[in-house]
Coordinates of C-alpha atoms in Angstrom, one line a residue:
X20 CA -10.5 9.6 -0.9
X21 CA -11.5 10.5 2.7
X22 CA -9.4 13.1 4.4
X23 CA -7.7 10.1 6.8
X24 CA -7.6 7.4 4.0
X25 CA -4.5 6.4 3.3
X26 CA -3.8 4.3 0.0
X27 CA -1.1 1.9 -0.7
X28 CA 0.9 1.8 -4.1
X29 CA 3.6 0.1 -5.5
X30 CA 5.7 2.0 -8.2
X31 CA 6.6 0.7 -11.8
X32 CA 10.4 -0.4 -12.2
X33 CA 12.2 2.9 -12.3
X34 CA 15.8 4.6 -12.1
X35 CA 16.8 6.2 -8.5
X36 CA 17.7 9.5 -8.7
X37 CA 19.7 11.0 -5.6
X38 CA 19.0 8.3 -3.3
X39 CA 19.0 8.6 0.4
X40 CA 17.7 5.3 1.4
X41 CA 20.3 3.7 3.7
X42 CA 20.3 6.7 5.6
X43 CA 18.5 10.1 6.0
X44 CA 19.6 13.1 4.7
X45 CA 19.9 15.8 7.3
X46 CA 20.6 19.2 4.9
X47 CA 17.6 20.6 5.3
X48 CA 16.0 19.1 8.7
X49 CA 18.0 17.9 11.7
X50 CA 16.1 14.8 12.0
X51 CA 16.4 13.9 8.5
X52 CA 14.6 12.7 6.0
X53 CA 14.4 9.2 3.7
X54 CA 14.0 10.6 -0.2
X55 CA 14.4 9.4 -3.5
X56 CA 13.2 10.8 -6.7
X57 CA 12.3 7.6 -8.9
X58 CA 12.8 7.7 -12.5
X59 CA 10.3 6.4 -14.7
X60 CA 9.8 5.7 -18.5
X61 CA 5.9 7.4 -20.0
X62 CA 4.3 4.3 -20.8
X63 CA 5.6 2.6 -17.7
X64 CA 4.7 5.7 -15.5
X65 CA 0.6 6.3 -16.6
X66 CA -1.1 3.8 -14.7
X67 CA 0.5 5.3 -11.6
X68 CA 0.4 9.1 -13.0
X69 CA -3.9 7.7 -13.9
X70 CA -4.2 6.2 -10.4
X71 CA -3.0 9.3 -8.5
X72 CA -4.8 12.1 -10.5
X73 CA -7.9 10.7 -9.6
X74 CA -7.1 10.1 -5.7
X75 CA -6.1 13.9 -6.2
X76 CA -8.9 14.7 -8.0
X77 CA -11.6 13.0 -5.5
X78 CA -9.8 14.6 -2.2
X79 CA -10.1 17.6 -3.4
X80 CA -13.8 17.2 -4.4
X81 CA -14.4 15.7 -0.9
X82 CA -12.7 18.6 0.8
X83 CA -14.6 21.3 -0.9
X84 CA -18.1 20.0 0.5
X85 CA -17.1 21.2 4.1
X86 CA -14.6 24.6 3.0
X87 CA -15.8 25.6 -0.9
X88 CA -12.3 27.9 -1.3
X89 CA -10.4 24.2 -1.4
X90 CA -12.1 23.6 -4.7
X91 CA -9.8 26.6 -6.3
X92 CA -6.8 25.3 -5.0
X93 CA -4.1 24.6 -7.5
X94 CA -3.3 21.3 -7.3
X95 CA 0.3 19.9 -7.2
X96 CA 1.3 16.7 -8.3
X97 CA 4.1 14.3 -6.6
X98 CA 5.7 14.2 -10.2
X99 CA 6.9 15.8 -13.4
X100 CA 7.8 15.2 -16.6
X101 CA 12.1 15.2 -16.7
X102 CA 13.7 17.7 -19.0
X103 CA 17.3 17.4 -20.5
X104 CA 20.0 20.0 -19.8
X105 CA 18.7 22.5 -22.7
X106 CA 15.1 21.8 -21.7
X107 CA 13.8 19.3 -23.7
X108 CA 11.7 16.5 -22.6
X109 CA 13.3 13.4 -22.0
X110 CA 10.1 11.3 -22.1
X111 CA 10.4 10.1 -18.5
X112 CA 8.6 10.7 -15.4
X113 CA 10.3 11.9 -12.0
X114 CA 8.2 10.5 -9.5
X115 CA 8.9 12.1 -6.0
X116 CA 9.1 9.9 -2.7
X117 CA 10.0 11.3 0.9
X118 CA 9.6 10.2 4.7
X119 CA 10.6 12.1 7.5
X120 CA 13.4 9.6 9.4
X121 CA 11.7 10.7 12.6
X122 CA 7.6 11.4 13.7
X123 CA 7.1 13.5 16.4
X124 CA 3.1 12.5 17.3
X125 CA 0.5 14.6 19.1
X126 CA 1.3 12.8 22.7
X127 CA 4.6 13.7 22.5
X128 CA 6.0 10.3 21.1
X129 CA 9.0 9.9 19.0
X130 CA 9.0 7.6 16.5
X131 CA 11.5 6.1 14.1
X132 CA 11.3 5.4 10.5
X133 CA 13.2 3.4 8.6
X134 CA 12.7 2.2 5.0
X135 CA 13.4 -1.6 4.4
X136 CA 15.3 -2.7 1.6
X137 CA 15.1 -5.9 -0.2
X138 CA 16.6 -7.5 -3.1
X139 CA 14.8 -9.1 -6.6
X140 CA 13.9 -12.1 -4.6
X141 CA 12.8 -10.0 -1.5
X142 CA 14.9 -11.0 0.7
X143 CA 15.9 -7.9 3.7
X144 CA 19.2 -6.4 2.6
X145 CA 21.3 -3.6 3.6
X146 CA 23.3 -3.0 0.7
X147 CA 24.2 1.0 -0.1
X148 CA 21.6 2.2 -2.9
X149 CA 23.2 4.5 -5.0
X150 CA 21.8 6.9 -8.0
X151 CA 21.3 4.7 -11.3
X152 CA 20.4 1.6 -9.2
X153 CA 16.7 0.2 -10.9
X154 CA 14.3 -0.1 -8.0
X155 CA 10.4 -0.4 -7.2
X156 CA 9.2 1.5 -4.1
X157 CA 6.5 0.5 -1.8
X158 CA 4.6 3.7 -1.0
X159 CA 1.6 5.8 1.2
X160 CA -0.2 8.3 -0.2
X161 CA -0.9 11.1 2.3
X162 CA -3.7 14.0 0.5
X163 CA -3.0 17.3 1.8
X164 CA -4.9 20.9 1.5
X165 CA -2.2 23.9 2.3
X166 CA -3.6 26.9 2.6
X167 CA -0.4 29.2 2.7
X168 CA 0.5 28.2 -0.2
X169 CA -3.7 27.6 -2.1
X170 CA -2.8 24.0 -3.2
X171 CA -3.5 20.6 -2.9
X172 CA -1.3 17.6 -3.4
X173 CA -0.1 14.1 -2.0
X174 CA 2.9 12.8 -0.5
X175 CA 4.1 9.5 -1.5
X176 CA 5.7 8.2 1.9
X177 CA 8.3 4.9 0.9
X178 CA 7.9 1.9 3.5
X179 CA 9.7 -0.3 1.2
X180 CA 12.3 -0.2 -1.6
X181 CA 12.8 -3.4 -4.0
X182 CA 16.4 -3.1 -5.4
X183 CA 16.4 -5.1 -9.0
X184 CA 19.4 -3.9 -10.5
X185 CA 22.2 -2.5 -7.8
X186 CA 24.5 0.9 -8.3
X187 CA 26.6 1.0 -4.6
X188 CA 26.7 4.4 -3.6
X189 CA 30.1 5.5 -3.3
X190 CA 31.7 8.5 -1.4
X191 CA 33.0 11.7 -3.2
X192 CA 36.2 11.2 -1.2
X193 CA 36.8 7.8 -2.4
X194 CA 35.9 8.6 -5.7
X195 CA 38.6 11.4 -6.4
X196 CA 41.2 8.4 -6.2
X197 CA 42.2 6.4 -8.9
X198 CA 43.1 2.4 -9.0
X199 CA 47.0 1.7 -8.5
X200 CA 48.6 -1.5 -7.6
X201 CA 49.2 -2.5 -4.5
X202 CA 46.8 -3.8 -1.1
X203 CA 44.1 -5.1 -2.0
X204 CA 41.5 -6.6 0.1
X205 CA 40.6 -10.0 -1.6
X206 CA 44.8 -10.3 -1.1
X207 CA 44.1 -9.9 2.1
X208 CA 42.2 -12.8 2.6
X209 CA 44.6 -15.4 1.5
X210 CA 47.0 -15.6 4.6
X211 CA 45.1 -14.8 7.8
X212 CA 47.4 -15.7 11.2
X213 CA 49.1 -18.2 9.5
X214 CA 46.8 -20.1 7.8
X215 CA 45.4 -19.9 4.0
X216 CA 41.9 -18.0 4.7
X217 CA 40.5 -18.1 0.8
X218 CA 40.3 -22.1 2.0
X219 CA 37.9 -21.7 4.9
X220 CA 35.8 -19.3 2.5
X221 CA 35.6 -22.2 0.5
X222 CA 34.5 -24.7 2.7
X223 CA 32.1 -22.8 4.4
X224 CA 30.6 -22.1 1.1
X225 CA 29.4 -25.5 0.5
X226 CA 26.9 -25.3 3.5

């Protein structure tokens, strides 16, 4: 894998893990960036895990020829195997996927990035993706050679995010109530300046 190649992958069915897909999150980097860690089962995750190693594997090969040091770089995988809360090994695969929400290029050109959602049938959507949703992500992989830090590795860059089974994010805010009785929106719906509003749902259903 050339230093400028850039191959395309689509991930196995997995769980999303701290999804920020609808929007970027700005913690670390003002411009933000589009991340999700994707949760996948072992058997499910090795012909991806089999697929990457050797794209890792060649690029560094290929970029020892021209600077011989590369070829003792450690390398550094986009995933890991998951381990439970006392550190035991789940048998799943965190898979890693991030994409800066903005590119600043070489001519001074900002651009922005957006990843598209879609739903089973994969039709555009822009439904809130929250952590525990089952997803398949349409990736780049970008090789890189760090010197700072002696390693090699690739970044998996989502274009693309197939939602198959949903999880809404919710807020923490809205979470901390509980349900009561009382307004409620559907309600709501029924008597809309003075005239029955669930009807007119209705009707224009049938189109």
């Amino acid at each position: 894998m050339a230093q400028n190649t850039q191959m395309k992958i689509v991930s196995p069915r997995g769980i999303a893990v701290y999804p920020w897909l609808n929007r970027p999150d700005t913690k670390f980097s003002p411009d933000g960036d589009f991340k999700v860690t994707l949760k996948v089962e072992a058997k499910e995750a090795a012909p991806l895990i089999e697929k990457l190693d050797e794209a890792l594997t060649k690029y560094q090969e290929q970029q020892a020829k021209a600077d011989p040091k590369i070829g003792r770089y450690s390398i550094t995988p986009p995933y890991e195997e998951e381990l439970d809360d006392q550190g035991n090994l789940t048998g799943n695969y965190l898979f890693k996927f991030k994409q800066k929400a903005v590119i600043n290029t070489k001519d001074g050109r900002s651009i922005d990035m957006k990843v598209a959602l879609v739903d089973a049938s994969r039709t555009p959507t822009t439904v809130n993706v929250g952590g525990g949703s089952e997803i398949k992500i349409a990736a780049t992989v970008f090789p890189y050679a760090m010197s700072t830090t002696k390693s090699v590795g690739l970044s998996l860059r989502p274009s693309a995010v197939q939602i198959l089974s949903l999880v809404s994010g919710t807020s923490n805010v809205v979470s901390m109530f509980d349900d009561e009785d009382g307004f409620k929106t559907q309600e709501a719906l029924t008597s809309v300046n003075g005239y029955n509003k669930s009807e007119e749902l209705d009707t224009a259903a049938d189109f």
